[in-house]
Every structure is written in C-alpha cells, then in structure tokens.
C-alpha cells in the first residue's frame, strides 16, 4: 500500500508530496509495527495447535487474536494521534509540516482495519492456507491503485483530493480487505469447523494475556528495526527535500523485497511451530535451514535486479534529475544490504516459531539503536557523507542483526538436541 501510494504521489504531485506521504507512511507503519509484529506470533501458535489436533484451542487463539487486534487499534491509535499533534518536533520543512499530518491521520485510522485483517490472517496462515490472504491482498493492491488514480486526480465525478486522496484510497482498501477476509473465513468449509459457535463459551482471556506477553516483545523487534528506518527518514529531512525524496524511493524498493522475505520468515515460523508441536527437533532445524536457504537465493536475485535496473526503478517514481542522482547512489547500498535484510527477518520468524522473543528483542535494539542510527548520524553529519552515510549505518545494523539472530537460532537448536 505504501509503495503504491508513494509511486502515485511522486508521479502526480511531485517531490514535496512524495516526501510528505513518505514520512507519514513511515511514522504510521512504525507505530503499527508493534501491533503487526505482536499479532504475528499467533500463526505459529495455531500451527502448533494444529499439529496437536486441538481444534478448540485454534478457535480460542483466533478469537483472542481478534481481541488483541482491537486493543492494539485503540492503544496505538492514541499514540499515532499524539505524534500527529506534536509533528513539528520532527523538524521537517514547512511544506511537509503542513501536508503530512492530515495524510498521517487517515493512515492511522486505516491501521485499525489492518490490525483486524492481520489477526484474521493468522488463522489461514497458521493452517498453511496462506494463499487466502495473498489473493485478497493482490485484489486490494489493484483496488488501491485504481482508487489512488481516481481520488488524487478527481476522476469519475469524485472531488480532486490530491495528496489526501492517496491516504483515503488506503483507508477504503483496508476496510474492504478486512471484510473480504472475514467473510471468506466464516463462509468456507475449510475454516468453518474452527469457527463453530459451539466454542463460543470457551474463555480467551488467558490467551489474550499470553499473546500480549510474547507478542509485545515480538512487536518491539519490528519496532526497533522500522524505527531505525523511520528516524533515517527524519534525518534525511534535515539534509533536504531532495535527499528525503530520494531516500523514500530507495527505501520503497528495499521494503518491497523485505516484505517478500518476511513472507519466508512467516512461513518458516509456521513450519518451525509445527515441529515444536510435534516435539521434533530435526523438523525444527530442517524448516529453519530451508527458510534461510530460500531467502539467501531470493535476496541474491533481488540484489542483482536492483543493480541492473537501478535507474529504471528510480524513474518509476519521479522525473526530477537531482532526486534521481541521489536515489541511484542509495539504491546501490540497498542492493548490498538485501542479503542481511533477508536473513535477519527470516531468523526472527523462525525464532518466533519456537517462542523465543525476549533475547531477539535485545539483539534488534542493539543492532539498530546502538550500531545503525549512531553510525549513520556520524557518517552523514560529522563526516559529511550526506544521505549515503545514513544508509551505510543501516547496512551495518542489518548485518549485525542478521549474524546475531542466526547464531541465536542454531544455539537454541543445539541446546534442544542436548536436552
């Protein structure tokens, strides 16, 4: 959604709009990351319950996940609107300070529907029916593209909304996606047996607390990483509007491949969770190996594509030559950190599958807040490396995270075998 919004805004409105949408989307996703990461622990738990053939537990986990998503909607929604109220503390240009808050407010509201969608998605993912959410998401992306074109430009009798039209497009699309997924789950034979009314009397409060207990640290893992990238956006704004727009283009390309890699991490976590339910250490190790191997192959291919089609990818977003030159340099660093980014997100996924969330949270905090951000700031502002200095800091943080998390997974597997 964010990538589509940014491409449409960059093409139709220009670099100020791109910078405004970029920072608003980054801040909104940063806030949402705690909820999205927190809810992601439910799919491995459902996979574990499936391996144990515990249908009532799957029902309880589904309902508990929906309740947690509603709590996240309220709590993180309040956090989002507080950030909007104090938006000027991020010290952006006057134009971005004027345009970004309204855009961000609409995206924050849309996050509530995204949380419910994510919670419902855990059921289909945990039962290894990942195609369900995928098909709805693909349909949603097409709708989002159409709504962007119509609402930004005021086609088909709609008012010309400009930048806010892009945010409204995301809101409408997320509502439709949530409704479509819930309707599918409750009306399809595959899932109806897990959602039968006879389980309604089963209490879920204990599972709500458990999801919060292991979900919040998991969400913080996402938060620390995404916060590093969001603060990088803010630092780019200090350097100038051209650097901010260029950063937004490069980070959009990198985030697209990251989301694909995170899918492998989710799949790995589900298979590892199944191995945990079966108490089969060999299956856990094998599933982790496969997920890591797949992400190395995939991200190597993405690295080559970014290097070869560097300028073509940048020009999808904008025609401003000054922005294009900066963005092309950043894309080279983006290509280099593909492997580190992929390995660290898959490692987080497979560790989540064995319910290991606390130590990985500290690892991600160390990698991004002790290494990445301070190094990026020093290189950009003290060593005058400008925008690329911030990106070298991000590369260092991702690499440290990838190494430490992978070592953590194999250490725990060795420990399991000994026990």
CSV table of C-alpha atoms in Angstrom, one decimal:
chain,number,residue,atom,x,y,z
A,1,UNK,CA,0.0,0.0,0.0
A,2,UNK,CA,2.8,2.4,1.0
A,3,UNK,CA,4.7,1.7,-2.2
A,4,UNK,CA,1.6,2.2,-4.4
A,5,UNK,CA,0.8,5.4,-2.6
A,6,UNK,CA,4.3,6.8,-3.0
A,7,UNK,CA,4.6,5.9,-6.7
A,8,UNK,CA,1.2,7.6,-7.4
A,9,UNK,CA,2.0,10.7,-5.3
A,10,UNK,CA,5.5,11.0,-6.8
A,11,UNK,CA,4.1,10.8,-10.3
A,12,UNK,CA,1.1,13.1,-9.9
A,13,UNK,CA,2.1,15.5,-7.1
A,14,UNK,CA,5.9,15.7,-7.0
A,15,UNK,CA,8.7,15.6,-4.5
A,16,UNK,CA,7.0,17.6,-1.8
A,17,UNK,CA,4.0,15.3,-1.9
A,18,UNK,CA,6.4,12.3,-2.1
A,19,UNK,CA,8.3,13.5,1.0
A,20,UNK,CA,5.0,14.2,2.9
A,21,UNK,CA,3.5,10.8,2.1
A,22,UNK,CA,6.8,9.1,2.7
A,23,UNK,CA,7.3,10.4,6.2
A,24,UNK,CA,3.6,10.0,7.1
A,25,UNK,CA,3.6,6.4,5.9
A,26,UNK,CA,6.9,5.7,7.7
A,27,UNK,CA,5.7,7.1,11.0
A,28,UNK,CA,2.3,5.3,10.7
A,29,UNK,CA,3.9,2.0,9.9
A,30,UNK,CA,6.4,2.5,12.7
A,31,UNK,CA,3.5,2.8,15.2
A,32,UNK,CA,1.7,-0.1,13.6
A,33,UNK,CA,4.8,-2.3,13.6
A,34,UNK,CA,4.2,-3.2,17.3
A,35,UNK,CA,0.7,-4.4,16.6
A,36,UNK,CA,1.7,-6.2,13.3
A,37,UNK,CA,4.7,-7.9,15.0
A,38,UNK,CA,2.7,-8.7,18.1
A,39,UNK,CA,-0.1,-10.4,16.1
A,40,UNK,CA,2.4,-12.4,14.0
A,41,UNK,CA,3.0,-14.8,17.0
A,42,UNK,CA,-0.5,-16.2,16.7
A,43,UNK,CA,0.1,-18.1,13.4
A,44,UNK,CA,2.9,-20.3,14.9
A,45,UNK,CA,0.7,-21.0,17.9
A,46,UNK,CA,-2.2,-22.1,15.6
A,47,UNK,CA,0.3,-24.3,13.7
A,48,UNK,CA,1.4,-25.9,17.0
A,49,UNK,CA,-2.3,-26.5,18.0
A,50,UNK,CA,-3.0,-28.0,14.5
A,51,UNK,CA,-0.1,-30.4,15.0
A,52,UNK,CA,-1.6,-31.4,18.3
A,53,UNK,CA,-5.1,-31.7,16.6
A,54,UNK,CA,-6.5,-29.3,19.2
A,55,UNK,CA,-9.5,-27.6,17.3
A,56,UNK,CA,-10.9,-25.8,20.4
A,57,UNK,CA,-7.5,-24.2,21.0
A,58,UNK,CA,-7.4,-23.0,17.4
A,59,UNK,CA,-10.8,-21.3,17.9
A,60,UNK,CA,-9.7,-19.7,21.1
A,61,UNK,CA,-6.5,-18.4,19.5
A,62,UNK,CA,-8.4,-16.9,16.6
A,63,UNK,CA,-10.8,-15.1,18.9
A,64,UNK,CA,-8.0,-14.0,21.3
A,65,UNK,CA,-6.1,-12.6,18.3
A,66,UNK,CA,-9.1,-10.5,17.2
A,67,UNK,CA,-9.5,-9.1,20.7
A,68,UNK,CA,-5.8,-8.2,20.8
A,69,UNK,CA,-6.1,-6.5,17.4
A,70,UNK,CA,-8.9,-4.3,18.8
A,71,UNK,CA,-6.7,-3.4,21.8
A,72,UNK,CA,-3.8,-2.5,19.5
A,73,UNK,CA,-6.2,-0.4,17.4
A,74,UNK,CA,-7.1,1.7,20.4
A,75,UNK,CA,-3.8,2.0,22.1
A,76,UNK,CA,-1.6,2.5,19.0
A,77,UNK,CA,-4.3,4.8,17.5
A,78,UNK,CA,-3.9,7.1,20.5
A,79,UNK,CA,-0.1,7.0,20.2
A,80,UNK,CA,-0.5,7.9,16.5
A,81,UNK,CA,-2.6,11.0,17.1
A,82,UNK,CA,-0.3,12.2,19.8
A,83,UNK,CA,2.6,12.0,17.3
A,84,UNK,CA,0.4,14.0,14.8
A,85,UNK,CA,-0.3,16.7,17.4
A,86,UNK,CA,3.4,17.1,18.0
A,87,UNK,CA,4.5,16.5,14.4
A,88,UNK,CA,6.6,19.7,14.3
A,89,UNK,CA,9.2,18.2,16.7
A,90,UNK,CA,10.5,16.1,13.8
A,91,UNK,CA,11.8,19.4,12.3
A,92,UNK,CA,10.8,18.9,8.7
A,93,UNK,CA,10.4,21.6,6.0
A,94,UNK,CA,7.3,24.0,6.4
A,95,UNK,CA,5.6,22.4,3.3
A,96,UNK,CA,5.9,18.9,4.8
A,97,UNK,CA,4.9,20.0,8.2
A,98,UNK,CA,1.7,21.4,6.6
A,99,UNK,CA,0.8,18.4,4.4
A,100,UNK,CA,2.0,15.3,6.3
A,101,UNK,CA,-0.2,15.4,9.5
A,102,UNK,CA,-3.6,15.1,7.7
A,103,UNK,CA,-2.3,12.3,5.5
A,104,UNK,CA,-0.9,10.5,8.6
A,105,UNK,CA,-4.2,10.9,10.4
A,106,UNK,CA,-6.1,9.0,7.7
A,107,UNK,CA,-3.4,6.2,7.6
A,108,UNK,CA,-3.6,5.9,11.5
A,109,UNK,CA,-7.4,5.3,11.2
A,110,UNK,CA,-6.8,2.7,8.5
A,111,UNK,CA,-4.3,0.9,10.7
A,112,UNK,CA,-7.2,-0.3,12.9
A,113,UNK,CA,-8.7,-2.3,9.9
A,114,UNK,CA,-5.2,-3.5,9.0
A,115,UNK,CA,-4.8,-5.0,12.6
A,116,UNK,CA,-8.1,-6.9,12.4
A,117,UNK,CA,-7.1,-8.2,8.9
A,118,UNK,CA,-3.7,-9.3,10.3
A,119,UNK,CA,-5.4,-11.0,13.2
A,120,UNK,CA,-7.8,-12.9,11.0
A,121,UNK,CA,-5.0,-13.8,8.6
A,122,UNK,CA,-3.2,-15.7,11.4
A,123,UNK,CA,-5.9,-18.4,11.2
A,124,UNK,CA,-5.4,-19.1,7.5
A,125,UNK,CA,-1.6,-18.7,7.7
A,126,UNK,CA,-1.4,-21.0,10.8
A,127,UNK,CA,-3.3,-23.7,8.9
A,128,UNK,CA,-0.9,-23.3,6.0
A,129,UNK,CA,-3.6,-21.7,3.7
A,130,UNK,CA,-1.5,-18.6,3.0
A,131,UNK,CA,-3.0,-18.2,-0.5
A,132,UNK,CA,-6.2,-16.8,1.1
A,133,UNK,CA,-4.7,-13.6,2.4
A,134,UNK,CA,-2.4,-13.4,-0.6
A,135,UNK,CA,-5.3,-13.3,-3.1
A,136,UNK,CA,-7.2,-10.8,-1.1
A,137,UNK,CA,-4.1,-8.6,-0.7
A,138,UNK,CA,-3.4,-8.7,-4.5
A,139,UNK,CA,-7.0,-7.7,-5.1
A,140,UNK,CA,-6.6,-5.0,-2.5
A,141,UNK,CA,-3.5,-3.6,-4.2
A,142,UNK,CA,-5.3,-3.4,-7.6
A,143,UNK,CA,-8.1,-1.5,-5.9
A,144,UNK,CA,-5.7,0.8,-4.1
A,145,UNK,CA,-4.0,1.6,-7.4
A,146,UNK,CA,-7.4,2.5,-9.0
A,147,UNK,CA,-8.6,4.5,-6.0
A,148,UNK,CA,-5.3,6.4,-6.0
A,149,UNK,CA,-5.7,7.4,-9.6
A,150,UNK,CA,-9.4,8.4,-9.2
A,151,UNK,CA,-9.2,10.2,-5.9
A,152,UNK,CA,-5.9,12.1,-6.4
A,153,UNK,CA,-7.0,13.5,-9.8
A,154,UNK,CA,-10.8,13.7,-9.2
A,155,UNK,CA,-11.9,11.3,-12.0
A,156,UNK,CA,-15.3,9.7,-12.4
A,157,UNK,CA,-17.1,12.6,-10.7
A,158,UNK,CA,-15.1,12.4,-7.4
A,159,UNK,CA,-13.6,15.6,-6.0
A,160,UNK,CA,-9.9,16.2,-6.7
A,161,UNK,CA,-8.3,15.3,-3.3
A,162,UNK,CA,-4.6,15.5,-4.2
A,163,UNK,CA,-2.4,14.0,-1.5
A,164,UNK,CA,-5.2,13.1,0.8
A,165,UNK,CA,-6.8,11.1,-2.0
A,166,UNK,CA,-3.9,8.7,-1.7
A,167,UNK,CA,-4.5,8.2,2.0
A,168,UNK,CA,-8.2,7.8,1.6
A,169,UNK,CA,-7.5,5.2,-1.0
A,170,UNK,CA,-5.5,3.1,1.5
A,171,UNK,CA,-8.3,3.5,4.1
A,172,UNK,CA,-11.1,2.3,1.8
A,173,UNK,CA,-8.9,-0.6,0.5
A,174,UNK,CA,-8.0,-1.8,4.0
A,175,UNK,CA,-11.7,-1.8,5.1
A,176,UNK,CA,-12.7,-3.9,2.0
A,177,UNK,CA,-9.8,-6.3,2.6
A,178,UNK,CA,-10.8,-6.9,6.2
A,179,UNK,CA,-14.4,-7.5,5.3
A,180,UNK,CA,-13.4,-9.8,2.4
A,181,UNK,CA,-11.2,-12.0,4.6
A,182,UNK,CA,-13.7,-12.3,7.5
A,183,UNK,CA,-16.4,-13.2,5.0
A,184,UNK,CA,-14.2,-15.9,3.5
A,185,UNK,CA,-13.2,-17.4,6.8
A,186,UNK,CA,-16.7,-17.6,8.1
A,187,UNK,CA,-18.3,-19.0,4.9
A,188,UNK,CA,-15.7,-21.5,3.7
A,189,UNK,CA,-15.9,-25.2,4.7
A,190,UNK,CA,-12.1,-25.4,5.4
A,191,UNK,CA,-12.3,-22.8,8.2
A,192,UNK,CA,-15.9,-23.1,9.4
A,193,UNK,CA,-15.1,-26.1,11.7
A,194,UNK,CA,-12.6,-24.0,13.6
A,195,UNK,CA,-15.1,-21.1,14.0
A,196,UNK,CA,-18.1,-23.1,15.1
A,197,UNK,CA,-20.5,-21.4,17.5
A,198,UNK,CA,-20.2,-24.3,20.0
A,199,UNK,CA,-16.7,-23.0,21.0
A,200,UNK,CA,-18.1,-19.5,21.8
A,201,UNK,CA,-18.4,-20.2,25.6
A,202,UNK,CA,-14.7,-21.1,25.8
A,203,UNK,CA,-12.8,-18.3,27.7
A,204,UNK,CA,-10.0,-16.5,25.8
A,205,UNK,CA,-8.7,-14.1,28.5
A,206,UNK,CA,-5.7,-16.3,29.3
A,207,UNK,CA,-4.7,-16.4,25.6
A,208,UNK,CA,-5.1,-12.7,25.2
A,209,UNK,CA,-2.6,-12.2,28.0
A,210,UNK,CA,-0.3,-14.8,26.6
A,211,UNK,CA,-0.4,-13.2,23.1
A,212,UNK,CA,0.4,-9.8,24.7
A,213,UNK,CA,3.2,-11.4,26.8
A,214,UNK,CA,5.0,-12.9,23.8
A,215,UNK,CA,3.6,-10.6,21.1
A,216,UNK,CA,4.7,-7.3,22.5
A,217,UNK,CA,8.5,-8.3,22.6
A,218,UNK,CA,7.9,-9.7,19.1
A,219,UNK,CA,6.3,-6.4,18.0
A,220,UNK,CA,9.3,-4.5,19.6
A,221,UNK,CA,11.6,-6.4,17.3
A,222,UNK,CA,9.8,-5.0,14.3
A,223,UNK,CA,9.6,-1.6,16.0
A,224,UNK,CA,13.3,-1.3,16.6
A,225,UNK,CA,14.1,-2.1,13.0
A,226,UNK,CA,11.4,0.1,11.5
A,227,UNK,CA,12.1,2.9,14.0
A,228,UNK,CA,15.7,3.0,12.7
A,229,UNK,CA,14.4,3.4,9.1
A,230,UNK,CA,11.8,5.9,10.2
A,231,UNK,CA,14.4,8.0,12.1
A,232,UNK,CA,16.5,7.7,9.0
A,233,UNK,CA,13.6,9.4,7.1
A,234,UNK,CA,13.6,12.2,9.7
A,235,UNK,CA,17.4,12.7,9.4
A,236,UNK,CA,17.0,12.8,5.6
A,237,UNK,CA,14.6,15.6,6.1
A,238,UNK,CA,17.3,17.5,7.9
A,239,UNK,CA,19.6,17.1,4.9
A,240,UNK,CA,17.0,18.5,2.4
A,241,UNK,CA,13.9,17.7,0.4
A,242,UNK,CA,15.9,16.1,-2.5
A,243,UNK,CA,17.6,13.7,-0.1
A,244,UNK,CA,14.2,12.9,1.6
A,245,UNK,CA,12.5,12.1,-1.7
A,246,UNK,CA,15.5,10.0,-2.9
A,247,UNK,CA,15.6,8.1,0.4
A,248,UNK,CA,11.8,7.4,0.1
A,249,UNK,CA,12.3,5.9,-3.4
A,250,UNK,CA,15.2,3.7,-2.4
A,251,UNK,CA,13.5,2.6,0.8
A,252,UNK,CA,10.3,1.7,-1.0
A,253,UNK,CA,12.2,-0.6,-3.4
A,254,UNK,CA,14.1,-2.2,-0.4
A,255,UNK,CA,10.8,-2.5,1.6
A,256,UNK,CA,9.2,-4.4,-1.3
A,257,UNK,CA,11.8,-7.1,-1.2
A,258,UNK,CA,11.8,-7.0,2.6
A,259,UNK,CA,8.1,-7.8,2.7
A,260,UNK,CA,8.6,-10.8,0.3
A,261,UNK,CA,11.5,-12.0,2.6
A,262,UNK,CA,9.3,-11.5,5.6
A,263,UNK,CA,6.8,-13.9,4.0
A,264,UNK,CA,9.5,-16.6,4.0
A,265,UNK,CA,10.1,-15.7,7.7
A,266,UNK,CA,6.4,-16.2,8.5
A,267,UNK,CA,6.4,-19.5,6.6
A,268,UNK,CA,9.5,-20.7,8.4
A,269,UNK,CA,8.0,-19.7,11.7
A,270,UNK,CA,4.8,-21.7,10.9
A,271,UNK,CA,6.8,-24.8,9.9
A,272,UNK,CA,9.0,-24.4,13.0
A,273,UNK,CA,5.9,-24.0,15.2
A,274,UNK,CA,4.5,-27.3,13.7
A,275,UNK,CA,7.8,-29.0,14.6
A,276,UNK,CA,7.6,-27.6,18.1
A,277,UNK,CA,4.0,-29.0,18.4
A,278,UNK,CA,5.3,-32.4,17.3
A,279,UNK,CA,8.3,-32.1,19.6
A,280,UNK,CA,10.6,-32.9,16.6
A,281,UNK,CA,13.9,-31.1,16.9
A,282,UNK,CA,15.0,-32.4,13.5
A,283,UNK,CA,11.9,-30.9,11.8
A,284,UNK,CA,12.5,-27.6,13.6
A,285,UNK,CA,16.1,-27.4,12.3
A,286,UNK,CA,15.2,-28.6,8.8
A,287,UNK,CA,12.4,-25.9,8.5
A,288,UNK,CA,14.8,-23.2,9.7
A,289,UNK,CA,17.5,-24.3,7.2
A,290,UNK,CA,15.1,-24.3,4.3
A,291,UNK,CA,13.7,-20.8,5.1
A,292,UNK,CA,17.2,-19.4,5.4
A,293,UNK,CA,18.4,-21.0,2.2
A,294,UNK,CA,15.3,-19.8,0.3
A,295,UNK,CA,15.8,-16.2,1.5
A,296,UNK,CA,19.5,-16.2,0.5
A,297,UNK,CA,18.6,-17.4,-3.0
A,298,UNK,CA,15.7,-14.9,-3.3
A,299,UNK,CA,17.6,-11.8,-2.0
A,300,UNK,CA,20.7,-12.6,-4.1
A,301,UNK,CA,18.4,-12.4,-7.1
A,302,UNK,CA,16.8,-9.1,-5.9
A,303,UNK,CA,20.3,-7.7,-5.3
A,304,UNK,CA,21.2,-8.3,-9.0
A,305,UNK,CA,17.9,-6.9,-10.2
A,306,UNK,CA,18.4,-3.7,-8.3
A,307,UNK,CA,21.9,-3.3,-9.5
A,308,UNK,CA,21.0,-3.9,-13.2
A,309,UNK,CA,17.7,-1.9,-13.3
A,310,UNK,CA,18.8,0.8,-10.9
A,311,UNK,CA,17.8,3.9,-12.9
A,312,UNK,CA,14.7,2.3,-14.4
A,313,UNK,CA,13.3,1.6,-10.9
A,314,UNK,CA,14.1,5.1,-9.7
A,315,UNK,CA,12.3,6.7,-12.7
A,316,UNK,CA,9.1,4.8,-11.9
A,317,UNK,CA,8.7,7.3,-9.0
A,318,UNK,CA,9.9,10.7,-10.2
A,319,UNK,CA,11.4,12.7,-13.1
A,320,UNK,CA,13.4,15.2,-11.0
A,321,UNK,CA,17.1,14.8,-12.1
A,322,UNK,CA,18.5,15.9,-8.7
A,323,UNK,CA,16.5,13.4,-6.9
A,324,UNK,CA,17.3,10.6,-9.4
A,325,UNK,CA,21.1,11.1,-9.0
A,326,UNK,CA,20.9,10.8,-5.1
A,327,UNK,CA,18.4,7.9,-5.3
A,328,UNK,CA,20.6,5.9,-7.7
A,329,UNK,CA,23.5,6.1,-5.2
A,330,UNK,CA,21.3,4.9,-2.3
A,331,UNK,CA,20.0,2.1,-4.5
A,332,UNK,CA,23.5,0.6,-4.7
A,333,UNK,CA,23.6,0.4,-0.9
A,334,UNK,CA,20.0,-1.0,-0.9
A,335,UNK,CA,21.2,-3.8,-3.2
A,336,UNK,CA,24.2,-4.6,-1.0
A,337,UNK,CA,22.1,-5.0,2.2
A,338,UNK,CA,19.5,-7.3,0.6
A,339,UNK,CA,21.1,-10.4,2.0
A,340,UNK,CA,21.5,-9.0,5.5
A,341,UNK,CA,17.9,-7.8,5.5
A,342,UNK,CA,16.5,-11.1,4.3
A,343,UNK,CA,18.5,-13.3,6.7
A,344,UNK,CA,17.6,-11.2,9.7
A,345,UNK,CA,13.8,-11.1,9.0
A,346,UNK,CA,13.8,-14.9,8.4
A,347,UNK,CA,15.8,-15.5,11.6
A,348,UNK,CA,13.3,-13.5,13.6
A,349,UNK,CA,10.5,-15.6,12.0
A,350,UNK,CA,12.0,-19.0,12.8
A,351,UNK,CA,12.9,-17.8,16.4
A,352,UNK,CA,9.3,-16.7,16.8
A,353,UNK,CA,8.3,-20.3,15.8
A,354,UNK,CA,10.0,-21.7,18.9
A,355,UNK,CA,8.5,-18.8,21.0
A,356,UNK,CA,12.0,-17.2,21.5
A,357,UNK,CA,11.2,-13.5,21.6
A,358,UNK,CA,13.0,-11.8,24.5
A,359,UNK,CA,16.7,-12.2,23.5
A,360,UNK,CA,15.9,-11.4,19.8
A,361,UNK,CA,14.3,-8.1,21.0
A,362,UNK,CA,17.5,-7.1,22.8
A,363,UNK,CA,19.5,-8.1,19.7
A,364,UNK,CA,17.4,-5.9,17.4
A,365,UNK,CA,17.6,-3.0,19.8
A,366,UNK,CA,21.4,-3.3,19.9
A,367,UNK,CA,21.8,-3.6,16.1
A,368,UNK,CA,19.6,-0.7,15.2
A,369,UNK,CA,19.9,1.7,18.1
A,370,UNK,CA,23.5,1.2,19.2
A,371,UNK,CA,25.1,0.5,15.8
A,372,UNK,CA,22.8,1.7,13.0
A,373,UNK,CA,21.5,5.1,14.0
A,374,UNK,CA,24.6,6.5,15.8
A,375,UNK,CA,26.9,5.3,12.9
A,376,UNK,CA,24.5,6.7,10.3
A,377,UNK,CA,24.3,10.1,12.0
A,378,UNK,CA,28.1,10.3,12.4
A,379,UNK,CA,28.8,9.4,8.8
A,380,UNK,CA,26.1,11.8,7.4
A,381,UNK,CA,26.7,14.9,9.6
A,382,UNK,CA,30.2,14.6,11.1
A,383,UNK,CA,32.0,13.0,8.1
A,384,UNK,CA,29.9,14.9,5.5
A,385,UNK,CA,28.8,11.7,3.7
A,386,UNK,CA,25.3,13.1,3.3
A,387,UNK,CA,22.5,10.7,2.5
A,388,UNK,CA,24.7,7.7,1.7
A,389,UNK,CA,26.2,7.9,5.2
A,390,UNK,CA,22.8,7.2,6.8
A,391,UNK,CA,22.4,4.2,4.5
A,392,UNK,CA,25.8,2.8,5.5
A,393,UNK,CA,24.6,3.0,9.1
A,394,UNK,CA,21.5,1.0,8.1
A,395,UNK,CA,23.7,-1.6,6.3
A,396,UNK,CA,25.8,-2.1,9.4
A,397,UNK,CA,22.8,-2.5,11.7
A,398,UNK,CA,21.1,-5.0,9.4
A,399,UNK,CA,24.3,-7.1,9.1
A,400,UNK,CA,24.9,-7.2,12.8
A,401,UNK,CA,21.2,-8.3,13.3
A,402,UNK,CA,21.4,-11.0,10.7
A,403,UNK,CA,24.6,-12.5,12.2
A,404,UNK,CA,23.5,-12.4,15.8
A,405,UNK,CA,19.9,-13.8,15.2
A,406,UNK,CA,21.1,-16.6,13.0
A,407,UNK,CA,23.7,-17.6,15.7
A,408,UNK,CA,20.9,-17.5,18.3
A,409,UNK,CA,18.7,-19.9,16.3
A,410,UNK,CA,21.4,-22.5,15.9
A,411,UNK,CA,22.5,-22.2,19.5
A,412,UNK,CA,18.9,-22.9,20.7
A,413,UNK,CA,18.7,-25.9,18.3
A,414,UNK,CA,21.9,-27.4,19.7
A,415,UNK,CA,20.6,-26.8,23.2
A,416,UNK,CA,17.3,-28.6,22.3
A,417,UNK,CA,19.2,-31.6,20.9
A,418,UNK,CA,21.3,-31.9,24.1
A,419,UNK,CA,18.1,-31.8,26.2
